[in-house]
Short mmCIF file of C-alpha atoms and ligand atoms in Angstrom, two decimals:
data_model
loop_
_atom_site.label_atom_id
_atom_site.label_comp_id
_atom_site.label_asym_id
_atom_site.label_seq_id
_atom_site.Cartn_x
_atom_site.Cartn_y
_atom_site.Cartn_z
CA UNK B 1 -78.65 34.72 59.61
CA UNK B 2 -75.93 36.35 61.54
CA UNK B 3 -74.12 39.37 59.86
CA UNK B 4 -70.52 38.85 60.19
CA UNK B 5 -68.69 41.60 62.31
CA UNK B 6 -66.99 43.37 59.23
CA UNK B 7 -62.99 44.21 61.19
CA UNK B 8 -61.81 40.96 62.06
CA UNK B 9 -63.48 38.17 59.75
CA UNK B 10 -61.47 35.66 58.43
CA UNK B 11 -61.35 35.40 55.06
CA UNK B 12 -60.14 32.53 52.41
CA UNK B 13 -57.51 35.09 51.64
CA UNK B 14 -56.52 35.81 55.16
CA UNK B 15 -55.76 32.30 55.50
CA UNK B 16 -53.63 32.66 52.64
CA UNK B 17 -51.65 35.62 54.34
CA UNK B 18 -51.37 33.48 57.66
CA UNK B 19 -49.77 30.60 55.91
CA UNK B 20 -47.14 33.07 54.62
CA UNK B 21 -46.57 34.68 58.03
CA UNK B 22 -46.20 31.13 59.56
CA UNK B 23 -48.98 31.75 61.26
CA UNK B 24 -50.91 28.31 61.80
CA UNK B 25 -54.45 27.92 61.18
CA UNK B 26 -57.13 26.56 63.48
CA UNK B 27 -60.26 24.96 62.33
CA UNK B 28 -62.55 22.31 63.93
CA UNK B 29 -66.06 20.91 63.22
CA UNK B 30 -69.77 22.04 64.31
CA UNK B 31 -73.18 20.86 63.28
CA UNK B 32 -74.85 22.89 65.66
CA UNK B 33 -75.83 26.66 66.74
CA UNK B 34 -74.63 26.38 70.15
CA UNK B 35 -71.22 24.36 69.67
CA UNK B 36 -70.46 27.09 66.42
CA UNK B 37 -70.86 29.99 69.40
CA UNK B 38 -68.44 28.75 71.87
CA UNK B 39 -65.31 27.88 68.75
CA UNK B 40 -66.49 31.71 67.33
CA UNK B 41 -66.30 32.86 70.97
CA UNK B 42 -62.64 31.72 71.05
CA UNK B 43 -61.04 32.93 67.60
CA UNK B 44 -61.07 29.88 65.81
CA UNK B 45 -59.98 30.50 62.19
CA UNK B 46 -62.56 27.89 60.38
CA UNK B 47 -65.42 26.19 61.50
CA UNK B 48 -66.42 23.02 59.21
CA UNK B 49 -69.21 21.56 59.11
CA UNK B 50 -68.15 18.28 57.89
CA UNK B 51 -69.95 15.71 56.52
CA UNK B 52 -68.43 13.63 59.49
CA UNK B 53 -72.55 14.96 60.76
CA UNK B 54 -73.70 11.75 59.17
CA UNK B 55 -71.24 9.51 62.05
CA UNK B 56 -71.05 11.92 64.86
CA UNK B 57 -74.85 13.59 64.49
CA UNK B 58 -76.75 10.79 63.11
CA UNK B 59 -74.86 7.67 64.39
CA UNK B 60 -74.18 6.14 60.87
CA UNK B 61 -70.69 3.85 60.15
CA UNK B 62 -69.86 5.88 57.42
CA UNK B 63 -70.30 9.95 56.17
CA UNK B 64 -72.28 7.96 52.85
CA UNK B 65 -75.83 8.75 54.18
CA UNK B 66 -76.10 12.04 54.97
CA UNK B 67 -77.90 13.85 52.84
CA UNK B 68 -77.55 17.78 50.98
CA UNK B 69 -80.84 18.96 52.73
CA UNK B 70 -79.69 17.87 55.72
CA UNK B 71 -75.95 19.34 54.94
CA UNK B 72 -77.48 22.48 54.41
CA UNK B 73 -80.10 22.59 57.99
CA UNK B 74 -77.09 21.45 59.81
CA UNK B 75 -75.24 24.99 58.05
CA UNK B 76 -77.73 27.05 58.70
CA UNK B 77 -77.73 26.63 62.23
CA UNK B 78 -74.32 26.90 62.18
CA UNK B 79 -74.21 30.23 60.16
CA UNK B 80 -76.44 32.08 62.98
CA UNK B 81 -74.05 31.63 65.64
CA UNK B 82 -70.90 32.67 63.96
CA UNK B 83 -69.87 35.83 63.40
CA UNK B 84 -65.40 35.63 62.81
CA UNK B 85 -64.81 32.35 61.82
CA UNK B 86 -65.06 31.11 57.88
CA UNK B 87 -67.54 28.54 57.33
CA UNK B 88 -66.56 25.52 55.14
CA UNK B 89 -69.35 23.24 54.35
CA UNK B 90 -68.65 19.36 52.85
CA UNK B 91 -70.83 18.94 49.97
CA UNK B 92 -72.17 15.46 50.77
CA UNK B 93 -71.39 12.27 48.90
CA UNK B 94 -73.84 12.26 45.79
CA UNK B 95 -73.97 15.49 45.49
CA UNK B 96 -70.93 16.00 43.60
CA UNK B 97 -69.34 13.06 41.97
CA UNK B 98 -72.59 12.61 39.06
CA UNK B 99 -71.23 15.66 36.79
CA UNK B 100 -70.37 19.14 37.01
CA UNK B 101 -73.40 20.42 36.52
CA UNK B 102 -74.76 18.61 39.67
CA UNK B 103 -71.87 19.81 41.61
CA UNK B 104 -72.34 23.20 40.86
CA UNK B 105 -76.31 23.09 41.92
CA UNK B 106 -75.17 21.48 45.44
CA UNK B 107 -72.80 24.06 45.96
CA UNK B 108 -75.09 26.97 44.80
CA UNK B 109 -78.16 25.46 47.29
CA UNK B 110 -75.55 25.35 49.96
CA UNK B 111 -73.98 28.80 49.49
CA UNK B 112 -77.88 30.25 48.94
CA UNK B 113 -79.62 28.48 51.80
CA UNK B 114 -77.14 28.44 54.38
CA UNK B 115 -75.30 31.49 53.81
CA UNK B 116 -71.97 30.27 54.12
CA UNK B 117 -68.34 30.80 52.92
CA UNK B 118 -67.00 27.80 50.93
CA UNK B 119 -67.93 24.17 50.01
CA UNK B 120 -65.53 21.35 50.59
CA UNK B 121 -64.96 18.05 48.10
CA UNK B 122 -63.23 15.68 48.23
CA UNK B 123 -60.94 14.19 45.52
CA UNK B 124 -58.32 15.36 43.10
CA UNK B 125 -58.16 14.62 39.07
CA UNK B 126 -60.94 12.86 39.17
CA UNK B 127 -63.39 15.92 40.21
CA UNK B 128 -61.53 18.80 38.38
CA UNK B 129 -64.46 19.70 36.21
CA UNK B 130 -66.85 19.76 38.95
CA UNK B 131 -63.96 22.03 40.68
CA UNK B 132 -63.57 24.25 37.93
CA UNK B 133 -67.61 24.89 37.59
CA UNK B 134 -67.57 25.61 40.94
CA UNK B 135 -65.17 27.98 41.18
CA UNK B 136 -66.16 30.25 37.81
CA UNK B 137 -69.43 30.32 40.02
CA UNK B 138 -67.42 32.30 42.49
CA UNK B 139 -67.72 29.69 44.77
CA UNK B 140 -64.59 29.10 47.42
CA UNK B 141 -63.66 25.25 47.43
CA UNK B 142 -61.12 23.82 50.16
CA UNK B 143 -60.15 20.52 49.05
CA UNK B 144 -59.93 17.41 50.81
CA UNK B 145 -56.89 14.56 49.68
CA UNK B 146 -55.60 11.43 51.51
CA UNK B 147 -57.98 9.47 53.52
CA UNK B 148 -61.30 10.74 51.85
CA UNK B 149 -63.89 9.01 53.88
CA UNK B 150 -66.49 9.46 51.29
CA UNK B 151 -64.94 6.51 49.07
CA UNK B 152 -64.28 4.40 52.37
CA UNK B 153 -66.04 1.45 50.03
CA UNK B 154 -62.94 1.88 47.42
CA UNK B 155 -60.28 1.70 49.84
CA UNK B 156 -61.82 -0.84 52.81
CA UNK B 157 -60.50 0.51 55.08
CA UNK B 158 -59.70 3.94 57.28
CA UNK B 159 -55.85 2.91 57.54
CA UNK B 160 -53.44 5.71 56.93
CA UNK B 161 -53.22 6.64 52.97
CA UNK B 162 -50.40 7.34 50.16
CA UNK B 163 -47.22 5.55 52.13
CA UNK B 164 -46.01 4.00 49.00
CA UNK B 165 -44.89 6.53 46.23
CA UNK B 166 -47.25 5.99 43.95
CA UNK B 167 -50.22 7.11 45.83
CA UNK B 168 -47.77 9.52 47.24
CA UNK B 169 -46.95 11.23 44.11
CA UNK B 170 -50.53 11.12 42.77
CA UNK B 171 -51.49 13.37 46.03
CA UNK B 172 -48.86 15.36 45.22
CA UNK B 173 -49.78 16.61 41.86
CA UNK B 174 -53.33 16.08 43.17
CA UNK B 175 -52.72 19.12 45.57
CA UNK B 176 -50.80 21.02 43.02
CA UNK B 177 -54.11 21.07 40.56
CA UNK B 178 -56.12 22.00 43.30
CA UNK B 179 -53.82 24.65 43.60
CA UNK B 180 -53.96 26.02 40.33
CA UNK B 181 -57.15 25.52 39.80
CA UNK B 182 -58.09 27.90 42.33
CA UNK B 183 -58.77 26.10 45.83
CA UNK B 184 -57.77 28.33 48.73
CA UNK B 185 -57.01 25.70 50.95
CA UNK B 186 -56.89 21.75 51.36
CA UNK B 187 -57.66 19.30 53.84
CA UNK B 188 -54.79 16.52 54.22
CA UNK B 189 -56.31 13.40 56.17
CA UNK B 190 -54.28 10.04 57.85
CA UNK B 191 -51.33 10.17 55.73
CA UNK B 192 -47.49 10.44 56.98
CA UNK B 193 -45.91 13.50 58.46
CA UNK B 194 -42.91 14.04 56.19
CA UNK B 195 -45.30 13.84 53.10
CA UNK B 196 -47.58 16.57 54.75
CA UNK B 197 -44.27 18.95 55.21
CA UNK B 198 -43.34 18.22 51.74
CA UNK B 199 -46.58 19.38 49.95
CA UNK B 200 -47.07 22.10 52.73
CA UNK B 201 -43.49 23.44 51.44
CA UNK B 202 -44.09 23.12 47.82
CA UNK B 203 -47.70 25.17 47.70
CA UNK B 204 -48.86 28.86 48.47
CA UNK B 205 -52.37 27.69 49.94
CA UNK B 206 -52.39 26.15 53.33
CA UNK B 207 -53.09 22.34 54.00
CA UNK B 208 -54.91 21.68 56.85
CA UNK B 209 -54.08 18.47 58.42
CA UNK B 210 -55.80 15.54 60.43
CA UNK B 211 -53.46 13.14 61.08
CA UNK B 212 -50.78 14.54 58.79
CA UNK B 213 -48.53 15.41 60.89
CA UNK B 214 -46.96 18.90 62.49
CA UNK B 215 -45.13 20.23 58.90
CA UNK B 216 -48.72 21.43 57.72
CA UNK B 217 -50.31 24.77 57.72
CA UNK B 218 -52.93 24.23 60.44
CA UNK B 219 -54.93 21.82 62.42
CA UNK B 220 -58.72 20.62 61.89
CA UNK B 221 -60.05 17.61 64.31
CA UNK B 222 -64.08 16.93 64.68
CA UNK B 223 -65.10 18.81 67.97
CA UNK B 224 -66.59 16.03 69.06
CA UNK B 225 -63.92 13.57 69.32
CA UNK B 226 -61.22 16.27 71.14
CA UNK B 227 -64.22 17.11 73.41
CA UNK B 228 -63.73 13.05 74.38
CA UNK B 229 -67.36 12.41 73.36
CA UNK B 230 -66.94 9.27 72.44
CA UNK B 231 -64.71 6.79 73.41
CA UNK B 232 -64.96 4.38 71.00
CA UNK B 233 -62.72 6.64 68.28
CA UNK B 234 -59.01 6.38 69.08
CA UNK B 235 -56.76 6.85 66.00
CA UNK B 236 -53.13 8.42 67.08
CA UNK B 237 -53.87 11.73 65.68
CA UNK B 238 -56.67 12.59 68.17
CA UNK B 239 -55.53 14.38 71.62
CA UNK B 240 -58.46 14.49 73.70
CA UNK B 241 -59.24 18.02 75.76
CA UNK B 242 -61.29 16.66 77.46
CA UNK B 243 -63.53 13.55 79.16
CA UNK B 244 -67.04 15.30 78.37
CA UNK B 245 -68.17 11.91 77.98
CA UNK B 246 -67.53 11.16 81.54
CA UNK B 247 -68.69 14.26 82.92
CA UNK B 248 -71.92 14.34 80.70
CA UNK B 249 -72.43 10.76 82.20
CA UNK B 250 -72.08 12.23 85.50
CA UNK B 251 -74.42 15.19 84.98
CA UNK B 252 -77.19 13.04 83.80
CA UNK B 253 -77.00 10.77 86.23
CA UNK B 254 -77.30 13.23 89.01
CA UNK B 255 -80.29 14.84 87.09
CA UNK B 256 -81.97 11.12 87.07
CA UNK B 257 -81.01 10.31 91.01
CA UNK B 258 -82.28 14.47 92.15
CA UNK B 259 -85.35 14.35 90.50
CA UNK B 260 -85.97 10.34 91.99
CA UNK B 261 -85.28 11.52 94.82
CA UNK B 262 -87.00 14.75 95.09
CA UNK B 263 -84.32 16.50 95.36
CA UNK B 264 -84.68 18.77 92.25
CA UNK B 265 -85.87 21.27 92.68
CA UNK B 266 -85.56 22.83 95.70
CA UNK B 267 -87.22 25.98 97.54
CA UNK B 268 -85.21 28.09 95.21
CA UNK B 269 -86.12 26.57 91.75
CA UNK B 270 -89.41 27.06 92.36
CA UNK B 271 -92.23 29.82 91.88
O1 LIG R 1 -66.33 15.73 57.80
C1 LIG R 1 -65.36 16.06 58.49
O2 LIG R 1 -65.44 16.23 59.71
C2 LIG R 1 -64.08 16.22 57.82
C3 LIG R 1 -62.88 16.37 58.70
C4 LIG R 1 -62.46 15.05 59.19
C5 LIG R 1 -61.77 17.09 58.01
O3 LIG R 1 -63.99 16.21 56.64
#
């Protein structure tokens, strides 16, 4: 496991101080040793591994498969490239919702076998005494409110979340418990822009948006999808960096038409 470089790691409370600088935070997704390198390479504040694994990783429709054990392999590898960035780690649907007691195992195993900084749940009221075990662990917990892809099967459907004022409202004072409770940060997902601002103006910890407009305290997309990996993913909130599916496309093919060909290698790839 990589030992962090001790100056410049980010901490959850240096995200805190950045939100009150109006500095905005960075954070993306990474399953993976090698992808967790290059986003620690270039500063990025956090680096989650999300749950999102189970879609992007493991080609399921949902996040509901994936499993803690594999949460926790997927961290690991992870941890040993990064040596800046905080690492945020979804605990996994199951893991969490049973009772408190349960939560706080998952998030112990994670924290103990993967080494990392902070767990990530989903949900507000209903998960506050799994949050509160948690945290008198010493555990960091970012949050995770609006479209919560673990309980896709409640809402049917990945449309954007809490436009009428009820749900609206209930986020609200979701995000303020979280707050006092002691999260250091939460995740806002697919919900409008002004009600993003709104709760980004009213708390001290930053809200990290997807999809939640530009009034929030940072950013956080899944690597894979601004990389253009796919192309079958297009909600509004993604901008694409890139066409790496393309250019992967291309690579490969070359590879399969060189070697056909016996064109790879040559002289000079040879001993
Ligand atoms: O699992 C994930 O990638 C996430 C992000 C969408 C925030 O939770």
């Amino acid at each position: 496991m990589s030992v962090k470089g001790a100056e410049q790691i980010i901490t959850t409370q240096r995200l805190i101080d950045k939100k009150q600088r109006g500095e905005k935070i960075t954070m993306l997704t990474s399953y993976d040793y090698t992808m967790a390198r290059i986003l620690d390479s270039v500063g990025i504040d956090v680096i989650l591994v999300g749950d999102s694994a189970a879609n992007v990783m493991a080609g399921h429709e949902t996040t509901l498969p994936i499993t803690l054990d594999q949460m926790i392999y997927h961290a690991q590898s992870v941890m040993r490239a990064v040596k800046r960035a905080l690492v945020v780690v979804d605990l996994p649907f199951g893991s969490y919702q049973g009772n408190s007691k349960e939560a706080l195992s998952s998030a112990i195993r994670i924290m103990k076998e993967s080494g990392a900084d902070a767990v990530k749940l989903e949900g507000g009221e209903e998960i506050e005494e799994s949050v509160k075990r948690i945290l008198c662990a010493g555990i960091p917990i970012m949050g995770h409110l609006g479209l919560t892809p673990q309980s896709i099967n409640k809402f049917g459907t990945y449309a954007v979340r809490a436009r009428e004022a009820e749900e609206a409202e209930k986020l609200a004072r979701d995000a303020h418990l979280l707050e006092e409770l002691g999260c250091f940060a939460i995740v806002l997902e697919k919900i409008p822009a002004a009600l993003g601002k709104k709760v980004a103006g009213e708390l001290k910890i930053p809200m990290i948006g997807i999809g939640a407009g530009g009034g929030v305290d940072g950013q956080v997309l899944v690597a894979h999808d601004m990389l253009g990996l796919q192309q079958e993913f297009s909600p509004r909130f993604l901008r694409r960096y890139h066409n790496l599916y393309a250019e992967m496309k291309t690579a490969f093919a070359n590879y399969v038409s060189d070697v056909r060909s016996g064109n790879f290698p040559n002289e000079k790839e040879q001993y």
